[in-house]
Short mmCIF file of C-alpha atoms and ligand atoms in Angstrom, two decimals:
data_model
loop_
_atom_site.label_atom_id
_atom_site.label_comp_id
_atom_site.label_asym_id
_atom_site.label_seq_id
_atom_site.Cartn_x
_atom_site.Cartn_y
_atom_site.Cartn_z
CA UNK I 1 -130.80 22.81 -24.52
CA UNK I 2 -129.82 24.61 -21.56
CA UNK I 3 -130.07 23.50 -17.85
CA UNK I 4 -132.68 25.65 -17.48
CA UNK I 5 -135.07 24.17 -19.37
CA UNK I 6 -134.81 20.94 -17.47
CA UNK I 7 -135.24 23.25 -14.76
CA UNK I 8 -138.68 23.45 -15.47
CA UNK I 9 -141.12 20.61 -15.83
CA UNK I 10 -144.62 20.07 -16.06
CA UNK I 11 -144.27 19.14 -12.32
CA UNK I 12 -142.17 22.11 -11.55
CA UNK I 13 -143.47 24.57 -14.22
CA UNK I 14 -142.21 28.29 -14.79
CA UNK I 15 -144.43 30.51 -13.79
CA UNK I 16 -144.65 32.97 -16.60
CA UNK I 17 -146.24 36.06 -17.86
CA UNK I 18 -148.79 36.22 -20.47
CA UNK I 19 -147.04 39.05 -23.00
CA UNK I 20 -149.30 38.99 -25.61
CA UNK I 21 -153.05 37.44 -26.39
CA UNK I 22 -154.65 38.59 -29.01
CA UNK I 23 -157.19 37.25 -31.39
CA UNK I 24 -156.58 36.50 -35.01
CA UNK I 25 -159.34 35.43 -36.82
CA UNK I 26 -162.18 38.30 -37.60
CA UNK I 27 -165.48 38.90 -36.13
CA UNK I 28 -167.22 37.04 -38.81
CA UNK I 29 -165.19 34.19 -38.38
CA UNK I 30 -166.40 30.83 -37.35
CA UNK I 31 -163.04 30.05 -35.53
CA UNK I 32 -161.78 31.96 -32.50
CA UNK I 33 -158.03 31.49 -33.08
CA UNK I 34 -155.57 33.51 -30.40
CA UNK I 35 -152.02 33.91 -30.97
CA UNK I 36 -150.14 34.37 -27.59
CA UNK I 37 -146.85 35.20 -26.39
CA UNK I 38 -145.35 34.26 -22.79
CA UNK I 39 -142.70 35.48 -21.09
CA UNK I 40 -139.56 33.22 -20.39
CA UNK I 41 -136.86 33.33 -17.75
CA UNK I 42 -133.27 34.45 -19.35
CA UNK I 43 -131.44 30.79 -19.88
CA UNK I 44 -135.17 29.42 -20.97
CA UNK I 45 -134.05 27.52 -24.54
CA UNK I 46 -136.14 26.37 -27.20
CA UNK I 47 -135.56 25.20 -30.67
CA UNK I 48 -137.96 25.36 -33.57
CA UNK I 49 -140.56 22.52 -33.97
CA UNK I 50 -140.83 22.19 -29.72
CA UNK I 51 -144.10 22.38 -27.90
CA UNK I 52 -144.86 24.82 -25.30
CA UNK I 53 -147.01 22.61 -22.05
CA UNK I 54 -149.21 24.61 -20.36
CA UNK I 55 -151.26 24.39 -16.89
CA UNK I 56 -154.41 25.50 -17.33
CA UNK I 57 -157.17 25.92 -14.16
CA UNK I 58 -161.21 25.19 -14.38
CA UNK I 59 -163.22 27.66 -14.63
CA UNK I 60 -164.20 29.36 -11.90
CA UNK I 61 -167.94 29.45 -12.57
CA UNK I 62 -167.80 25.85 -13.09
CA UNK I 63 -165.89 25.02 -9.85
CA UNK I 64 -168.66 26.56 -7.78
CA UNK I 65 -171.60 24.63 -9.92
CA UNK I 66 -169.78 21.89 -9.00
CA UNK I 67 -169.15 22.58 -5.41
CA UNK I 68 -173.31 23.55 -5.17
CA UNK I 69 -174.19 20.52 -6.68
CA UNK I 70 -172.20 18.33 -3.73
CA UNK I 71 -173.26 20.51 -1.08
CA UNK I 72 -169.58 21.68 -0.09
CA UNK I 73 -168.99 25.48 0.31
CA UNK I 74 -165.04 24.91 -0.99
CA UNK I 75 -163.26 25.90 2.47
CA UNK I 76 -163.49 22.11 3.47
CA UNK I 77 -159.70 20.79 3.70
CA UNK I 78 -158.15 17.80 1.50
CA UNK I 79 -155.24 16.27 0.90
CA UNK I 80 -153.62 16.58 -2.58
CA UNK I 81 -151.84 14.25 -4.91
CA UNK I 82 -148.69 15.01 -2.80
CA UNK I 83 -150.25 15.12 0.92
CA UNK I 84 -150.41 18.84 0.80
CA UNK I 85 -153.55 19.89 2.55
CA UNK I 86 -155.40 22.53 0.53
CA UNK I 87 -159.25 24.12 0.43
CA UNK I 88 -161.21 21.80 -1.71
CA UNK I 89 -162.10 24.74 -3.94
CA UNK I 90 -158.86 24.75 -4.81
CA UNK I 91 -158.38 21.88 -5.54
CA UNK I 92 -161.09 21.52 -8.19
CA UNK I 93 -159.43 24.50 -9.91
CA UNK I 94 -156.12 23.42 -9.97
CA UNK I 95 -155.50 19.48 -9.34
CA UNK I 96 -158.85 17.80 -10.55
CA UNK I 97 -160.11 17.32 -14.05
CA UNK I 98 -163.96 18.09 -14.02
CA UNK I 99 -163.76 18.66 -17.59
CA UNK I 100 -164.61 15.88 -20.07
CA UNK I 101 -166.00 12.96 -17.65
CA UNK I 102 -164.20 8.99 -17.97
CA UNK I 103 -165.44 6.07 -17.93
CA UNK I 104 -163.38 5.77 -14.74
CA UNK I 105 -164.94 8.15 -13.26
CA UNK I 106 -168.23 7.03 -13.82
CA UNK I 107 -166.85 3.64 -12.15
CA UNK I 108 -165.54 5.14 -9.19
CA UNK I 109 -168.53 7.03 -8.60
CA UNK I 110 -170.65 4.23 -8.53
CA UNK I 111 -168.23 2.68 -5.96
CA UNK I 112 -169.07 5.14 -3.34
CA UNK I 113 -172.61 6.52 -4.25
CA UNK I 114 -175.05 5.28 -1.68
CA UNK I 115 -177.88 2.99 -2.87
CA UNK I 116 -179.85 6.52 -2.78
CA UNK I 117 -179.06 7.74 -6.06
CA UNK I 118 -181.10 8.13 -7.83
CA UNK I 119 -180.49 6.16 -11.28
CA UNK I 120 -177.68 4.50 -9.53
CA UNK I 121 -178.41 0.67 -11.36
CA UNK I 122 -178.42 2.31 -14.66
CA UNK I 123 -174.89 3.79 -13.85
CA UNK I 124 -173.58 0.48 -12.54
CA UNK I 125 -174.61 -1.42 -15.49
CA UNK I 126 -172.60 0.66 -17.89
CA UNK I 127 -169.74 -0.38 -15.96
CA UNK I 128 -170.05 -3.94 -17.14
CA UNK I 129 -167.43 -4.97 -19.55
CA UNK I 130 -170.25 -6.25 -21.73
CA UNK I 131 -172.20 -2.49 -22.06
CA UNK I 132 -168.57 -0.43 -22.88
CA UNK I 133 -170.16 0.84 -26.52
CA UNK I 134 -173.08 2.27 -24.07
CA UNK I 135 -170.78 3.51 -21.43
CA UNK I 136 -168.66 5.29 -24.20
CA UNK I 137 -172.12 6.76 -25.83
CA UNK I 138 -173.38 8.11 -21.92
CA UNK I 139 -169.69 9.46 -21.15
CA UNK I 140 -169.53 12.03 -24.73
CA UNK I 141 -169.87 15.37 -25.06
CA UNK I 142 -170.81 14.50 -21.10
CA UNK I 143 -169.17 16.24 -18.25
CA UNK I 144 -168.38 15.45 -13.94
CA UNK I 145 -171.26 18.78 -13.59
CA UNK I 146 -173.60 16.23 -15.35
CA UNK I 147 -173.14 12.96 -13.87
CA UNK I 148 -173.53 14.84 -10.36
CA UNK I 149 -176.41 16.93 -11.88
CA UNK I 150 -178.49 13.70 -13.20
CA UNK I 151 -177.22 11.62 -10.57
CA UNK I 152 -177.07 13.63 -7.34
CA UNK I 153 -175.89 12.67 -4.18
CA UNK I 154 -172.96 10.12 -4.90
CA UNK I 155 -170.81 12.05 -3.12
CA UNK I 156 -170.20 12.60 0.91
CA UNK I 157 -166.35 13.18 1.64
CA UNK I 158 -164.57 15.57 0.17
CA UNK I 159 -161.49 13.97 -0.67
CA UNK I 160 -163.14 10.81 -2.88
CA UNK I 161 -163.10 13.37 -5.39
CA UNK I 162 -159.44 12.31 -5.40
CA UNK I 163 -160.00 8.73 -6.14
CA UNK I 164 -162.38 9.46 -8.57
CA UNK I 165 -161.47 12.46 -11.10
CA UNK I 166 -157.90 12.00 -12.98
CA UNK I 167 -155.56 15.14 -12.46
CA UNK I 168 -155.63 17.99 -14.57
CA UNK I 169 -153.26 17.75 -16.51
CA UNK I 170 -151.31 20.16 -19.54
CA UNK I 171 -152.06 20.67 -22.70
CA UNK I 172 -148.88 20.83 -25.56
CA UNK I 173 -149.11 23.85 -28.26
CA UNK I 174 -146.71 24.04 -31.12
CA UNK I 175 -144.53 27.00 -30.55
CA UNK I 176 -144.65 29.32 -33.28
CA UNK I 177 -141.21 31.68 -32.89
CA UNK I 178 -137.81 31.25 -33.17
CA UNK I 179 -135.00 32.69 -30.03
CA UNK I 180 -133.42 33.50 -32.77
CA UNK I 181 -136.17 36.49 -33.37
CA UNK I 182 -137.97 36.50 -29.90
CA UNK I 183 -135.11 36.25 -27.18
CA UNK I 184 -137.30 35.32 -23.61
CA UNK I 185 -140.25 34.97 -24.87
CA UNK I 186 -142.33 31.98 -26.92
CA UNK I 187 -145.19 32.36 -29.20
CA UNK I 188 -147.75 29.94 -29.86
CA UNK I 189 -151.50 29.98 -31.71
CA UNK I 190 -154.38 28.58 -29.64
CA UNK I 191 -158.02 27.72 -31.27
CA UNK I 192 -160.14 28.34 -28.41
CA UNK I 193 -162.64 24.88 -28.35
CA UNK I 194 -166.36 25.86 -28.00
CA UNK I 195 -169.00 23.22 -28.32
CA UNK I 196 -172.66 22.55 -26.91
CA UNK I 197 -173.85 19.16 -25.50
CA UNK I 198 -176.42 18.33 -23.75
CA UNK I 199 -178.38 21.50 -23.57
CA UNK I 200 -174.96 23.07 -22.32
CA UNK I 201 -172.40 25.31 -23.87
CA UNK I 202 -169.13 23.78 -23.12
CA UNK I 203 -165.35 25.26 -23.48
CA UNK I 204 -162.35 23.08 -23.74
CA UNK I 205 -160.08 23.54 -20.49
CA UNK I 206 -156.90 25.16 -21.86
CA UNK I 207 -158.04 26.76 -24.89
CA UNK I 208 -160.80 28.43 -22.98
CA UNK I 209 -158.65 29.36 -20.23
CA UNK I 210 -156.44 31.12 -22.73
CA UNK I 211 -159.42 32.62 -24.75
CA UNK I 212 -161.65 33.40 -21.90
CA UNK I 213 -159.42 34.18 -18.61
CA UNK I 214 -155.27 34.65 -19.26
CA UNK I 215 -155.19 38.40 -19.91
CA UNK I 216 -151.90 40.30 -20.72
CA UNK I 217 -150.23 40.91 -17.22
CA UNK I 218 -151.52 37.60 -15.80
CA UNK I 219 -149.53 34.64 -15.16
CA UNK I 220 -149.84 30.91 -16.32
CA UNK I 221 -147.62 27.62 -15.55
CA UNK I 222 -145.68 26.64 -18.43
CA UNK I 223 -142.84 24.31 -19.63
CA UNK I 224 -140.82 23.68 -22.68
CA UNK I 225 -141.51 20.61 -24.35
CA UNK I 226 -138.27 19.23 -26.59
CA UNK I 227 -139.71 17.64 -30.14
CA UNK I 228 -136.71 16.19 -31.93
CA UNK I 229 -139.06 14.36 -34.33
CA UNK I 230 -139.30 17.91 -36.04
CA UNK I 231 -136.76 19.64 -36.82
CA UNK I 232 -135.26 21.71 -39.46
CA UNK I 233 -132.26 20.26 -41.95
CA UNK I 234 -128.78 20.42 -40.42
CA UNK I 235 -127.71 21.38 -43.54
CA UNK I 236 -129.16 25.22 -43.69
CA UNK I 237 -128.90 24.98 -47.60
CA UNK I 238 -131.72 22.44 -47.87
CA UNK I 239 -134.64 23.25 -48.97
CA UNK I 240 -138.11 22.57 -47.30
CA UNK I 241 -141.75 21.90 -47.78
CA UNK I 242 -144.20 22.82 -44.95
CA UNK I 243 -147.82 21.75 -44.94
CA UNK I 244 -149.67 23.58 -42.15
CA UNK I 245 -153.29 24.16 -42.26
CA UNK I 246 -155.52 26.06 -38.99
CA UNK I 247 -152.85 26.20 -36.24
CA UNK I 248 -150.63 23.92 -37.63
CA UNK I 249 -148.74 27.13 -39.28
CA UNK I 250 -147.53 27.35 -35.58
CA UNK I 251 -144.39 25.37 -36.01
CA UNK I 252 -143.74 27.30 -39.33
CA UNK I 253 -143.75 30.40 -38.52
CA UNK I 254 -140.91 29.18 -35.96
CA UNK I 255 -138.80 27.38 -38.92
CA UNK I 256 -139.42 30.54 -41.08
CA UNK I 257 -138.45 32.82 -37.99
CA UNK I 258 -135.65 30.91 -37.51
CA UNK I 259 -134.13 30.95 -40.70
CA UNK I 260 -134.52 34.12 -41.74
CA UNK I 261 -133.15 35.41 -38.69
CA UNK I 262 -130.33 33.58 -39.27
CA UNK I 263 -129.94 34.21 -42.98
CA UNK I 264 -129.61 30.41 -43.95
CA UNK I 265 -130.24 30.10 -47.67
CA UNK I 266 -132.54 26.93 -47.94
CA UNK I 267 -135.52 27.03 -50.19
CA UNK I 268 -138.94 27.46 -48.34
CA UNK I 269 -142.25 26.66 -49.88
CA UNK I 270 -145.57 26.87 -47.60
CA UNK I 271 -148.97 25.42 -48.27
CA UNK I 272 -151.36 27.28 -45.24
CA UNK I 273 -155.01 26.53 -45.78
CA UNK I 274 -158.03 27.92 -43.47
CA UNK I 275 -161.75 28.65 -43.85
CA UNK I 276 -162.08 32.49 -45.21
CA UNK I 277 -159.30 34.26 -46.17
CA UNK I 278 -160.54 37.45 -44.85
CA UNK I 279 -161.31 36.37 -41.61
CA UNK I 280 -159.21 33.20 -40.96
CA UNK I 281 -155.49 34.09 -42.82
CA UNK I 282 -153.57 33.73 -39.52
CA UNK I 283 -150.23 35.29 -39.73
CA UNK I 284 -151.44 36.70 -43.04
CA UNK I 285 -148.60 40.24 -42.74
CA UNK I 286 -145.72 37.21 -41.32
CA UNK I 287 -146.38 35.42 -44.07
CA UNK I 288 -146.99 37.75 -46.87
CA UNK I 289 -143.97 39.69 -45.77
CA UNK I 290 -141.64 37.10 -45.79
CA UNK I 291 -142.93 36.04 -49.16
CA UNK I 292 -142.37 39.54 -50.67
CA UNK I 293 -138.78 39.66 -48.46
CA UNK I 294 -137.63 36.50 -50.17
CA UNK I 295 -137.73 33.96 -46.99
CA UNK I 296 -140.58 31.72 -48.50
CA UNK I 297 -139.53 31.09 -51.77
CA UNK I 298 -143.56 29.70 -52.61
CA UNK I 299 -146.71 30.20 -51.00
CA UNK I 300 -150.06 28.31 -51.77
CA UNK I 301 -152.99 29.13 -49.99
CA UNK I 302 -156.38 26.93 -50.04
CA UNK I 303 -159.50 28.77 -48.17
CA UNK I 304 -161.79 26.13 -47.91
CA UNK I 305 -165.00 28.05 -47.53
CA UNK I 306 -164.86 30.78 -50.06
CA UNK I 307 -165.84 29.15 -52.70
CA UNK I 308 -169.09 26.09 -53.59
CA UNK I 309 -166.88 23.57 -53.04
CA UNK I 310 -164.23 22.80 -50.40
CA UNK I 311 -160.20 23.76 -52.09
CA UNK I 312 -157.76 21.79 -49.17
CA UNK I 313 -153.85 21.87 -48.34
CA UNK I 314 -153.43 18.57 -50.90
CA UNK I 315 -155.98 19.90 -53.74
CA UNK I 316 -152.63 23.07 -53.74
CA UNK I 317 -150.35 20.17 -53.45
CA UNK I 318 -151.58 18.00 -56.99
CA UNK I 319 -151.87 21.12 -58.71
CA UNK I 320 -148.27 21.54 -58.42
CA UNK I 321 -147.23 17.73 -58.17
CA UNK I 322 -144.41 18.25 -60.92
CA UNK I 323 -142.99 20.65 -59.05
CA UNK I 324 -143.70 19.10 -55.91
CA UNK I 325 -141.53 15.99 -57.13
CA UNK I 326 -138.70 18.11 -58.11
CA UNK I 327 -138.04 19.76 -54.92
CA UNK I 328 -137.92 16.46 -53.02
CA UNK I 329 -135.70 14.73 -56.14
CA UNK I 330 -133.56 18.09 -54.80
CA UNK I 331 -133.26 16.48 -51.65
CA UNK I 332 -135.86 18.43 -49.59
CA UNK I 333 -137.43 17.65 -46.75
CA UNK I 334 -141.10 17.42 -46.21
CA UNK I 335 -143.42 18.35 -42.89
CA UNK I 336 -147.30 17.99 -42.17
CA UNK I 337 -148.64 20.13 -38.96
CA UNK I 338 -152.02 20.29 -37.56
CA UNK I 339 -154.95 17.79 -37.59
CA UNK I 340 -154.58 14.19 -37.41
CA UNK I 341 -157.43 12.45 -37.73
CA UNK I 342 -158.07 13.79 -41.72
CA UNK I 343 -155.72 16.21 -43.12
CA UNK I 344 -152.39 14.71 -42.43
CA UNK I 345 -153.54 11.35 -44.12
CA UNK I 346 -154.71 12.74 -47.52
CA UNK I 347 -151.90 15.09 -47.42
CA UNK I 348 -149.97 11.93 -47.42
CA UNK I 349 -152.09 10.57 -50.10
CA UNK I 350 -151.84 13.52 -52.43
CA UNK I 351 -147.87 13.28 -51.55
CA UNK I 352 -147.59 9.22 -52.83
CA UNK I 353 -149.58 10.33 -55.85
CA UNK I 354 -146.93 13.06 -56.83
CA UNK I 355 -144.16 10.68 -56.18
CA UNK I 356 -145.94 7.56 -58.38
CA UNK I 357 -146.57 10.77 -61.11
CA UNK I 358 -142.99 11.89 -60.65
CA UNK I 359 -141.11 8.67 -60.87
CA UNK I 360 -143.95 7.21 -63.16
CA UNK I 361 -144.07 4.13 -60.85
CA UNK I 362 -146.52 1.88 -59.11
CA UNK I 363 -148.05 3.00 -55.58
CA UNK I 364 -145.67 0.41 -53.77
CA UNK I 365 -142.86 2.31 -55.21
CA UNK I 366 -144.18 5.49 -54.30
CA UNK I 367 -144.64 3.80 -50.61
CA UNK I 368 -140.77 2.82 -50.97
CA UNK I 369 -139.95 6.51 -51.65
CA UNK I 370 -141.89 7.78 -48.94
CA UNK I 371 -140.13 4.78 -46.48
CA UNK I 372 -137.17 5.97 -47.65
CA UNK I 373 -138.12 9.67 -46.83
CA UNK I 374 -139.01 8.86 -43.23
CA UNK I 375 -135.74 6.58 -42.60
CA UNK I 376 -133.69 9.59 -43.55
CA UNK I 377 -135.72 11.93 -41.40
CA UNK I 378 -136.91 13.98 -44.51
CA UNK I 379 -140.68 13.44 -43.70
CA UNK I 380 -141.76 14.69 -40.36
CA UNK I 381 -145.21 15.13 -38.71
CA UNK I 382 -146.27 16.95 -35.89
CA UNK I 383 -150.01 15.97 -35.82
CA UNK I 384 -152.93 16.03 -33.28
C1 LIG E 1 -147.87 18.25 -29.85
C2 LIG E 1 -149.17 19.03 -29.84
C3 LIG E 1 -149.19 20.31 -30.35
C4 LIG E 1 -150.38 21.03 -30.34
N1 LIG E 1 -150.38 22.30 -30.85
C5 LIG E 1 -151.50 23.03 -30.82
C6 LIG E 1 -151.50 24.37 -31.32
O1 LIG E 1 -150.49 24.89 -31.77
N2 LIG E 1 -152.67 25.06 -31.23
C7 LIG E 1 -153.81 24.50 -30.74
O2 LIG E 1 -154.84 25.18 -30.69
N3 LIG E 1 -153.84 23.24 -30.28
C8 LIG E 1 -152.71 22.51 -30.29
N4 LIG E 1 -152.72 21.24 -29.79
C9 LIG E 1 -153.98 20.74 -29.16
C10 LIG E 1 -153.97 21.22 -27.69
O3 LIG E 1 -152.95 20.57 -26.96
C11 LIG E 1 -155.28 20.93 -26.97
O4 LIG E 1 -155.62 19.57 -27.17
C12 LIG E 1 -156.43 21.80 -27.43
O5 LIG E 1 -156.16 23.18 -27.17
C13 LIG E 1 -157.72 21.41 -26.69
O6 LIG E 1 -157.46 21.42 -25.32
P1 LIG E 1 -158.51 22.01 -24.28
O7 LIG E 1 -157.95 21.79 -22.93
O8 LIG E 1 -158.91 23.40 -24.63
O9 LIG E 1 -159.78 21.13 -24.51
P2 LIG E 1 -160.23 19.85 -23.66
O10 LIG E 1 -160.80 20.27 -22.37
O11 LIG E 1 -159.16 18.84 -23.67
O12 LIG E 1 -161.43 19.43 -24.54
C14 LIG E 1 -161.23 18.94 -25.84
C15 LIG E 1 -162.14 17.76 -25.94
O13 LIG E 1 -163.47 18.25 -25.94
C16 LIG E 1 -164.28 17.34 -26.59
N5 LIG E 1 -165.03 18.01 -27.63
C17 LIG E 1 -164.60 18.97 -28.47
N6 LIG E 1 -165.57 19.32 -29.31
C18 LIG E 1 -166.64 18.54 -28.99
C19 LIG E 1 -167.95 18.41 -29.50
N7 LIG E 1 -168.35 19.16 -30.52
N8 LIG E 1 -168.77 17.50 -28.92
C20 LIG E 1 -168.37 16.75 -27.88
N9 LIG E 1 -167.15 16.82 -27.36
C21 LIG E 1 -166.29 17.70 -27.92
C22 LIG E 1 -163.40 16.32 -27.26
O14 LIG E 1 -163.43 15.16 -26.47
C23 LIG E 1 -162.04 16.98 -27.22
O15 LIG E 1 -161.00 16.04 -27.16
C24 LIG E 1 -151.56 20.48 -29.81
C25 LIG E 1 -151.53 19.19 -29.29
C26 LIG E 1 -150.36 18.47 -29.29
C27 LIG E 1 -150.37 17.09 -28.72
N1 LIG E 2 -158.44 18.62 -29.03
C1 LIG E 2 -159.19 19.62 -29.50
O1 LIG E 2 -160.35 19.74 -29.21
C2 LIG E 2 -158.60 20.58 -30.46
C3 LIG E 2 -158.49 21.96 -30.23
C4 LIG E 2 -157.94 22.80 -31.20
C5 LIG E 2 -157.53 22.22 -32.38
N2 LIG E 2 -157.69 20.89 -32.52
C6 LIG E 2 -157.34 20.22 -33.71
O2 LIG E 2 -156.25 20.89 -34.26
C7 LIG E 2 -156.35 20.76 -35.62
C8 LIG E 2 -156.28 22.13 -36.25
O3 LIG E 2 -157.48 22.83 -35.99
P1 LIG E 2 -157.72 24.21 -36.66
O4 LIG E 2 -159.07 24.73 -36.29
O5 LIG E 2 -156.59 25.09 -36.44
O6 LIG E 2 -157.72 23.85 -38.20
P2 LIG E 2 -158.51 22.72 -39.03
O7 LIG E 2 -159.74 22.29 -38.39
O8 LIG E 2 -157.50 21.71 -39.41
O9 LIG E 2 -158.94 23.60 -40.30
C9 LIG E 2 -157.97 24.25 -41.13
C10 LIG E 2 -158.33 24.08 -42.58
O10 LIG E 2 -158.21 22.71 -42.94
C11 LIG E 2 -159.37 22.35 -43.65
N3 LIG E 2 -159.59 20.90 -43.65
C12 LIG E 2 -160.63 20.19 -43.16
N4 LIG E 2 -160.49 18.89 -43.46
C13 LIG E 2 -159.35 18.78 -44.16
C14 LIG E 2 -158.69 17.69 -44.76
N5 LIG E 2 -159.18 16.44 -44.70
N6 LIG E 2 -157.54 17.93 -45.40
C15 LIG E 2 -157.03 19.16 -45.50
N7 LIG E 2 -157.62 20.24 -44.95
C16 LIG E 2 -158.76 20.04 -44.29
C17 LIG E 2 -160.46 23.14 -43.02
O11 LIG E 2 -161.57 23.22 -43.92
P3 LIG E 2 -163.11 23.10 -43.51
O12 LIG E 2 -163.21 23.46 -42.06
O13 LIG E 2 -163.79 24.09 -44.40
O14 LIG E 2 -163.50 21.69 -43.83
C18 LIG E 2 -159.77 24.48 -42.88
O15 LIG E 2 -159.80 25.19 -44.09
C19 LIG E 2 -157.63 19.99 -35.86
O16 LIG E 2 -157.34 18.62 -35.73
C20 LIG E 2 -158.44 20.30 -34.70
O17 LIG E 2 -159.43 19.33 -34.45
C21 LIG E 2 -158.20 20.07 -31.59
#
């Protein structure tokens, strides 16, 4: 890594220029997936399997709901989290997180809310330690516009909006190119978060800046984020297997990129699973391309939706478990991208089940294998 890129933090980020953003998934899709490319300064360094952080800022629409709500027109002065006075519009674009509300928050508010409020009791009794379960139920899908909407009033100073909303802070995306390929710039895939809760259609703060307000030409704050719990085999001839459903092809793409580029001669087999294939193939010409070129020596594909019932990354995986087996006996190493909460833990079950049918042995020994996988850094995750 260069000096540069210690050069640039999240609290001293690189201002840089939005190159590309453009979206991937079809019309018909049920996704909106982006894939973007940002401009770096010359000396900038990355390496394949690294994160790109980015700053995003609230929507304006939503700054100046909020701002009606309290009754402040958004030239009143405050101090920010380093003493800087600034407008307090600004601030709730660019320091203050009035996206998902916090328990915290709901605290704090309470704190200062004068006995006015209306609801105010209710409020103060979910911040009992006993009524957590209920606090956690009134604070989801919930955001600050709503606890100010239902519960106007709580506020009077501008600057307790500083004691009582965490900072904004910046979200990581796998980058999905290799320097090796793409010189100053870095690539990454977004899924822009939509959802509706309580009566109101929401956006998730970075994904919707990027979808909704980060045009080509316009700038963003960004940083590189070092991952050396994912990386690529120092030795070039070893062959990989990458699981990396939705965005988690990000990272991929990178290793592919990077590879290629570079000639090295390991083996490359990809499992990339989405919804549709015609609407949701991201990096379907990449991909293809570098199948026909040679780089990925397999592809599997599982599209979820386009057929009755649901084909996944693992149900690819046990239909080749022989072969599966054989590349890791050949040393490979094995990475899981994208979704934490389901997909990387059956793809680890449907991995232990090709290792028990490979070796023919019980599921502790397959767990052994796998232990001794992760000890020699041939089993790497980068999950979320
Ligand atoms: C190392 C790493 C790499 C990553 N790589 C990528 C990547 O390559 N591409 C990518 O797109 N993302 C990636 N992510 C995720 C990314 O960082 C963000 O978390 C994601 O874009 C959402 O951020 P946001 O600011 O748009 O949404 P936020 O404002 O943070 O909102 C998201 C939150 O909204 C709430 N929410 C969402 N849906 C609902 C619903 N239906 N009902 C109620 N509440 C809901 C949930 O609480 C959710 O946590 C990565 C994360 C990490 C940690
Ligand atoms: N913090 C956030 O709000 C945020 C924002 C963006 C992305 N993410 C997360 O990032 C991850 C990637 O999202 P994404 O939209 O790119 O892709 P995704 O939701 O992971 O979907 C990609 C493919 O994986 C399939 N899938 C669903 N469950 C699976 C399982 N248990 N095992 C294997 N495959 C499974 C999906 O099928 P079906 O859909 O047909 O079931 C789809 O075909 C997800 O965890 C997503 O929640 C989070």
């Amino acid at each position: 890594m260069s000096t540069q890129v210690q050069k640039y933090t999240r609290n001293n980020p690189y201002m840089s220029r939005m190159l590309v953003n453009v979206l991937m998934t079809m019309a018909d899709s049920e996704k909106e997936t982006r894939h973007i490319e940002l401009e770096l300064e010359p000396g900038m360094e990355y390496t394949p399997g690294d994160a790109v952080g980015i700053l995003p800022e609230n929507r304006p629409s939503e700054v100046a709901e909020v701002l009606a709500r309290l009754n402040f027109k958004g030239d009143e002065r405050v101090l920010d989290h380093y003493k800087v006075e600034i407008s307090l519009e600004e601030a709730l674009r660019t320091r203050l997180a009035i996206g998902k509300l916090t328990r915290s928050a709901v605290n704090a508010y309470t704190k200062v809310a004068p006995a006015s409020v209306p609801g105010l009791e209710t409020l103060k009794s979910l911040t009992l330690p006993e009524n957590r379960s209920a606090a956690e139920e009134y604070i989801w899908g919930r955001e600050f516009i709503d606890l100010i909407t239902e519960h106007p009033g709580g506020i009077t100073q501008p600057q307790q909006l500083f004691t009582m909303l965490a900072r904004l802070t910046p979200r990581m995306y796998s980058i999905a190119s290799s320097q090796a390929w793409v010189k100053d710039a870095v690539h990454t895939i977004v899924r822009v978060v939509y959802y509706t809760s309580h009566q109101r259609n929401r956006q998730g703060l970075c994904s919707g800046h990027l979808g909704e307000r980060a045009p080509e030409g316009s700038t963003m704050p960004i940083f590189l984020h070092s991952n050396n719990n994912f990386r690529l085999p120092e030795n070039t001839d070893t062959p990989i297997i990458m699981i990396g459903p939705g965005t988690g092809i990000a990272p991929f793409r990178a290793f592919l990129q990077h590879r290629k580029a570079h000639g090295h001669k390991g083996e490359n087999w990809l499992f990339f699973g989405e919804q549709r294939r015609a609407s949701d193939f991201l990096y379907r010409e990449d991909l293809e391309g570098m199948f026909k070129d040679g780089t990925l020596t397999r592809f599997d594909t599982a599209f979820s939706r386009d057929q009755s019932h649901k084909i996944y990354v693992q149900d690819r995986m046990r239909e080749n478990d022989a072969e599966l087996f054989r590349w890791l006996e050949r040393g490979a190493h094995f990475y899981v991208c994208g979704d934490a909460n389901r997909m990387a833990k059956d793809v680890e079950t449907a991995l232990l089940d090709a290792i028990a049918n490979g070796r023919n042995c019980t599921p502790d020994a397959a767990q052994e294998y796998l232990a001794s996988m992760k000890k020699a850094r041939r089993y790497q995750t980068d999950v979320y």
